[in-house]
mmCIF file of C-alpha atoms in Angstrom:
data_model
loop_
_atom_site.group_PDB
_atom_site.id
_atom_site.type_symbol
_atom_site.label_atom_id
_atom_site.label_comp_id
_atom_site.label_asym_id
_atom_site.label_seq_id
_atom_site.Cartn_x
_atom_site.Cartn_y
_atom_site.Cartn_z
ATOM 1 C CA GLU A 14 -28.930 50.364 -27.399
ATOM 2 C CA ASP A 15 -29.401 46.742 -26.470
ATOM 3 C CA GLN A 16 -26.221 44.834 -27.175
ATOM 4 C CA ASP A 17 -25.824 41.094 -26.953
ATOM 5 C CA LEU A 18 -22.860 40.687 -24.627
ATOM 6 C CA SER A 19 -22.772 36.931 -24.438
ATOM 7 C CA PRO A 20 -19.209 35.685 -25.095
ATOM 8 C CA GLU A 21 -20.309 34.409 -28.537
ATOM 9 C CA ALA A 22 -21.303 37.920 -29.575
ATOM 10 C CA VAL A 23 -18.125 39.699 -28.511
ATOM 11 C CA PRO A 24 -16.201 40.781 -31.624
ATOM 12 C CA GLY A 25 -12.919 39.007 -32.199
ATOM 13 C CA GLU A 26 -14.033 35.927 -30.280
ATOM 14 C CA THR A 27 -14.456 33.692 -33.312
ATOM 15 C CA PRO A 28 -11.125 33.268 -35.099
ATOM 16 C CA GLU A 29 -11.261 31.617 -38.506
ATOM 17 C CA GLU A 30 -10.037 28.061 -38.863
ATOM 18 C CA VAL A 31 -6.917 27.742 -40.990
ATOM 19 C CA ALA A 32 -8.222 24.768 -42.919
ATOM 20 C CA GLU A 33 -5.064 23.006 -44.042
ATOM 21 C CA GLN A 34 -3.408 22.982 -40.597
ATOM 22 C CA GLY A 35 -6.492 22.966 -38.419
ATOM 23 C CA PHE A 36 -4.987 25.861 -36.450
ATOM 24 C CA LEU A 37 -6.899 29.009 -35.624
ATOM 25 C CA GLN A 38 -6.089 32.392 -37.094
ATOM 26 C CA VAL A 39 -6.201 34.739 -34.096
ATOM 27 C CA ASP A 40 -6.268 38.493 -34.717
ATOM 28 C CA PHE A 41 -4.402 39.709 -31.638
ATOM 29 C CA ASN A 42 -4.383 43.303 -32.855
ATOM 30 C CA LYS A 43 -8.166 43.311 -32.906
ATOM 31 C CA LEU A 44 -8.359 41.616 -29.516
ATOM 32 C CA GLU A 45 -5.922 44.085 -27.958
ATOM 33 C CA GLU A 46 -8.049 46.954 -29.284
ATOM 34 C CA ILE A 47 -10.982 45.445 -27.354
ATOM 35 C CA ASN A 48 -8.842 44.922 -24.270
ATOM 36 C CA PRO A 49 -5.050 45.228 -23.828
ATOM 37 C CA ASP A 50 -5.291 42.591 -21.049
ATOM 38 C CA VAL A 51 -5.749 39.904 -23.752
ATOM 39 C CA ILE A 52 -2.472 37.965 -23.813
ATOM 40 C CA ALA A 53 -3.287 34.623 -25.435
ATOM 41 C CA TRP A 54 -5.966 32.382 -26.885
ATOM 42 C CA ILE A 55 -6.692 28.887 -25.551
ATOM 43 C CA GLU A 56 -8.051 26.039 -27.619
ATOM 44 C CA ILE A 57 -8.946 22.628 -26.132
ATOM 45 C CA PRO A 58 -10.110 20.638 -29.176
ATOM 46 C CA GLY A 59 -11.453 17.688 -27.171
ATOM 47 C CA LEU A 60 -13.902 19.996 -25.390
ATOM 48 C CA GLU A 61 -14.502 22.506 -28.204
ATOM 49 C CA ILE A 62 -13.185 25.199 -25.843
ATOM 50 C CA SER A 63 -11.834 28.238 -27.690
ATOM 51 C CA TYR A 64 -11.479 31.585 -25.891
ATOM 52 C CA PRO A 65 -9.239 34.596 -25.442
ATOM 53 C CA VAL A 66 -7.122 34.550 -22.270
ATOM 54 C CA VAL A 67 -6.727 37.748 -20.231
ATOM 55 C CA GLN A 68 -4.475 38.638 -17.309
ATOM 56 C CA GLY A 69 -5.642 41.162 -14.733
ATOM 57 C CA ARG A 70 -3.920 42.878 -11.834
ATOM 58 C CA ASP A 71 -5.478 40.337 -9.452
ATOM 59 C CA ASN A 72 -7.259 36.977 -9.666
ATOM 60 C CA ASP A 73 -10.677 38.441 -8.912
ATOM 61 C CA TYR A 74 -11.685 40.951 -11.614
ATOM 62 C CA TYR A 75 -12.020 38.493 -14.510
ATOM 63 C CA LEU A 76 -14.078 36.072 -12.431
ATOM 64 C CA HIS A 77 -16.920 38.556 -12.982
ATOM 65 C CA HIS A 78 -16.042 40.433 -16.197
ATOM 66 C CA LEU A 79 -15.992 39.639 -19.908
ATOM 67 C CA ILE A 80 -13.035 40.777 -21.994
ATOM 68 C CA THR A 81 -15.159 43.777 -22.990
ATOM 69 C CA GLY A 82 -15.212 44.884 -19.340
ATOM 70 C CA GLU A 83 -18.912 44.012 -19.004
ATOM 71 C CA ASN A 84 -19.992 42.574 -15.692
ATOM 72 C CA HIS A 85 -21.040 38.977 -16.386
ATOM 73 C CA LYS A 86 -21.357 35.839 -14.265
ATOM 74 C CA SER A 87 -19.445 33.739 -16.795
ATOM 75 C CA GLY A 88 -16.327 35.893 -16.359
ATOM 76 C CA SER A 89 -13.380 35.269 -18.666
ATOM 77 C CA ILE A 90 -10.638 32.700 -19.039
ATOM 78 C CA PHE A 91 -7.681 34.311 -17.268
ATOM 79 C CA MET A 92 -4.062 33.711 -16.334
ATOM 80 C CA ASP A 93 -2.897 33.999 -12.727
ATOM 81 C CA PHE A 94 -1.655 37.551 -12.199
ATOM 82 C CA HIS A 95 1.607 36.207 -10.711
ATOM 83 C CA ASN A 96 2.559 34.499 -13.989
ATOM 84 C CA GLN A 97 4.603 35.837 -16.907
ATOM 85 C CA GLU A 98 2.264 36.496 -19.813
ATOM 86 C CA ASP A 99 4.677 34.918 -22.335
ATOM 87 C CA LEU A 100 4.159 31.423 -20.801
ATOM 88 C CA SER A 101 7.810 31.292 -19.698
ATOM 89 C CA ASP A 102 7.075 30.169 -16.118
ATOM 90 C CA ARG A 103 7.541 26.606 -14.952
ATOM 91 C CA ASN A 104 3.868 26.513 -13.977
ATOM 92 C CA THR A 105 1.399 28.881 -15.666
ATOM 93 C CA ILE A 106 -2.090 28.755 -14.114
ATOM 94 C CA ILE A 107 -5.213 29.442 -16.199
ATOM 95 C CA TYR A 108 -8.629 29.797 -14.520
ATOM 96 C CA GLY A 109 -12.161 29.598 -15.893
ATOM 97 C CA HIS A 110 -15.638 29.215 -14.436
ATOM 98 C CA ASN A 111 -17.415 25.869 -14.499
ATOM 99 C CA MET A 112 -20.574 27.218 -16.167
ATOM 100 C CA LYS A 113 -23.676 25.026 -16.099
ATOM 101 C CA ASP A 114 -24.302 25.769 -19.783
ATOM 102 C CA GLY A 115 -20.868 24.292 -20.584
ATOM 103 C CA SER A 116 -19.279 27.615 -21.526
ATOM 104 C CA MET A 117 -15.867 28.767 -20.259
ATOM 105 C CA PHE A 118 -14.332 25.737 -18.461
ATOM 106 C CA GLY A 119 -17.761 24.144 -17.924
ATOM 107 C CA THR A 120 -16.673 20.945 -19.687
ATOM 108 C CA LEU A 121 -13.113 20.694 -18.332
ATOM 109 C CA ASP A 122 -14.026 17.878 -15.917
ATOM 110 C CA GLN A 123 -14.932 15.674 -18.892
ATOM 111 C CA TYR A 124 -11.227 14.847 -18.788
ATOM 112 C CA GLN A 125 -12.200 12.479 -15.978
ATOM 113 C CA SER A 126 -12.815 10.144 -18.935
ATOM 114 C CA GLN A 127 -9.640 8.324 -19.941
ATOM 115 C CA ALA A 128 -11.234 7.647 -23.354
ATOM 116 C CA LEU A 129 -11.551 11.393 -23.990
ATOM 117 C CA TYR A 130 -7.925 11.822 -22.959
ATOM 118 C CA ARG A 131 -6.785 9.101 -25.371
ATOM 119 C CA ASN A 132 -8.573 10.793 -28.264
ATOM 120 C CA TYR A 133 -7.570 14.354 -27.326
ATOM 121 C CA PRO A 134 -4.316 14.456 -25.355
ATOM 122 C CA TYR A 135 -3.391 18.022 -26.448
ATOM 123 C CA PHE A 136 -4.479 21.608 -25.929
ATOM 124 C CA TYR A 137 -3.101 24.792 -27.451
ATOM 125 C CA MET A 138 -2.128 28.265 -26.300
ATOM 126 C CA TYR A 139 -1.841 30.866 -29.063
ATOM 127 C CA VAL A 140 0.319 33.946 -28.482
ATOM 128 C CA PRO A 141 1.325 36.506 -31.127
ATOM 129 C CA GLY A 142 3.526 34.648 -33.638
ATOM 130 C CA TYR A 143 3.421 31.216 -31.972
ATOM 131 C CA ILE A 144 1.238 28.253 -31.068
ATOM 132 C CA TYR A 145 2.265 26.345 -27.945
ATOM 133 C CA GLU A 146 1.171 22.718 -27.962
ATOM 134 C CA TYR A 147 0.666 21.097 -24.545
ATOM 135 C CA GLN A 148 0.427 17.381 -23.869
ATOM 136 C CA ILE A 149 -1.887 16.577 -20.956
ATOM 137 C CA PHE A 150 -0.203 14.423 -18.305
ATOM 138 C CA SER A 151 -2.468 14.612 -15.238
ATOM 139 C CA CYS A 152 -6.190 15.294 -14.528
ATOM 140 C CA TYR A 153 -7.949 15.190 -11.139
ATOM 141 C CA ALA A 154 -10.115 16.983 -8.576
ATOM 142 C CA ALA A 155 -8.291 18.414 -5.570
ATOM 143 C CA PRO A 156 -8.756 20.822 -2.627
ATOM 144 C CA THR A 157 -8.110 24.521 -3.236
ATOM 145 C CA ASP A 158 -4.909 24.344 -1.168
ATOM 146 C CA HIS A 159 -3.355 21.678 -3.443
ATOM 147 C CA PRO A 160 0.291 22.359 -4.465
ATOM 148 C CA ALA A 161 -0.901 22.599 -8.118
ATOM 149 C CA TYR A 162 -1.268 26.355 -7.546
ATOM 150 C CA THR A 163 2.455 26.863 -6.887
ATOM 151 C CA TYR A 164 3.973 29.311 -9.367
ATOM 152 C CA ASP A 165 7.364 29.962 -7.746
ATOM 153 C CA PHE A 166 10.074 27.299 -7.417
ATOM 154 C CA PRO A 167 13.285 28.413 -5.671
ATOM 155 C CA THR A 168 15.162 25.283 -6.826
ATOM 156 C CA SER A 169 14.851 22.567 -9.468
ATOM 157 C CA GLU A 170 14.335 20.096 -6.605
ATOM 158 C CA ASP A 171 11.261 22.062 -5.496
ATOM 159 C CA TYR A 172 9.955 21.829 -9.031
ATOM 160 C CA GLU A 173 10.613 18.071 -9.212
ATOM 161 C CA VAL A 174 8.674 17.505 -5.990
ATOM 162 C CA PHE A 175 5.833 19.595 -7.443
ATOM 163 C CA LEU A 176 5.775 17.524 -10.655
ATOM 164 C CA GLU A 177 5.774 14.274 -8.664
ATOM 165 C CA THR A 178 2.786 15.542 -6.672
ATOM 166 C CA LEU A 179 0.861 16.354 -9.877
ATOM 167 C CA GLN A 180 1.545 12.909 -11.296
ATOM 168 C CA ARG A 181 0.701 11.169 -8.030
ATOM 169 C CA SER A 182 -2.618 13.072 -7.855
ATOM 170 C CA ALA A 183 -3.731 11.902 -11.332
ATOM 171 C CA GLU A 184 -7.004 9.990 -11.496
ATOM 172 C CA TYR A 185 -5.526 7.740 -14.206
ATOM 173 C CA ASN A 186 -2.125 7.153 -15.715
ATOM 174 C CA THR A 187 -1.695 9.092 -18.973
ATOM 175 C CA GLY A 188 1.624 7.390 -19.689
ATOM 176 C CA THR A 189 3.169 10.857 -20.124
ATOM 177 C CA THR A 190 6.099 11.715 -17.891
ATOM 178 C CA VAL A 191 7.356 15.178 -16.953
ATOM 179 C CA THR A 192 10.843 16.249 -15.906
ATOM 180 C CA ARG A 193 12.442 19.392 -14.458
ATOM 181 C CA GLU A 194 13.169 20.501 -18.056
ATOM 182 C CA ASP A 195 9.445 20.710 -18.837
ATOM 183 C CA GLN A 196 7.175 23.740 -18.590
ATOM 184 C CA VAL A 197 3.617 23.215 -17.393
ATOM 185 C CA VAL A 198 0.259 24.912 -17.926
ATOM 186 C CA THR A 199 -2.357 24.187 -15.248
ATOM 187 C CA LEU A 200 -6.049 24.597 -16.137
ATOM 188 C CA SER A 201 -8.349 25.067 -13.137
ATOM 189 C CA THR A 202 -12.114 25.244 -12.675
ATOM 190 C CA CYS A 203 -14.588 24.858 -9.816
ATOM 191 C CA VAL A 204 -16.216 21.588 -8.784
ATOM 192 C CA ASN A 205 -19.904 22.457 -8.523
ATOM 193 C CA THR A 206 -20.663 19.826 -5.893
ATOM 194 C CA ARG A 207 -17.809 20.837 -3.581
ATOM 195 C CA LYS A 208 -16.990 24.491 -2.980
ATOM 196 C CA ASP A 209 -13.514 23.744 -1.597
ATOM 197 C CA TYR A 210 -12.453 21.594 -4.570
ATOM 198 C CA ARG A 211 -11.167 22.386 -8.057
ATOM 199 C CA TYR A 212 -10.858 20.253 -11.169
ATOM 200 C CA LEU A 213 -7.352 20.435 -12.635
ATOM 201 C CA VAL A 214 -5.843 19.503 -15.990
ATOM 202 C CA HIS A 215 -2.054 19.786 -16.396
ATOM 203 C CA GLY A 216 -0.224 19.888 -19.722
ATOM 204 C CA LYS A 217 3.494 20.004 -20.504
ATOM 205 C CA LEU A 218 4.889 22.035 -23.369
ATOM 206 C CA LYS A 219 5.435 19.630 -26.271
ATOM 207 C CA GLN A 220 6.403 22.104 -29.001
ATOM 208 C CA LYS A 221 6.297 25.716 -30.088
ATOM 209 C CA ILE A 222 4.985 26.172 -33.587
ATOM 210 C CA LYS A 223 6.016 29.387 -35.340
ATOM 211 C CA MET A 224 3.201 30.981 -37.287
ATOM 212 C CA GLU A 225 3.991 32.058 -40.818
ATOM 213 C CA GLU A 226 3.852 35.814 -41.280
#
């Protein structure tokens, strides 16, 4: 049979809006039936990005596979395999392809616009029972060996140096500061014009919202 396996057609990929709050209703049970690697859902309202997040055993498999396991050039949005799936790390890294049709993280570099940032300074990570709200504090393009991809910090001082680097790298000042008490999510996608560069958006955890049962 000829199935449409574009991300839009994968079951469980279109959660209903919860009208009064504007939050999504994500059916994690359904998603985990499709693939137990699904650990979260990401929503970036300013870019109309809304996708399940998977975590594989490496950082390669989901570059080329949908959450259904189908081979597909768009891949999936996925968390670095070194990270804790419950977003408890100091820096959680989320990857997605920069697709020419704008899917996946194809629009992430629109955060080069400070006006877009002013209108939409937040993105959201949904996990079972909670919504994590992140306030964006730094956006820029950087080489693939940039310290942004650090996930292990032996000391708080190491983490402070890391945060200073992220803020210093920013293309514009967001006016949002980060401290060693903050937890960060780093969003990463390719820069189509430069193979050795990535476009990065960093957010700090602003609040955890408990979902009503």
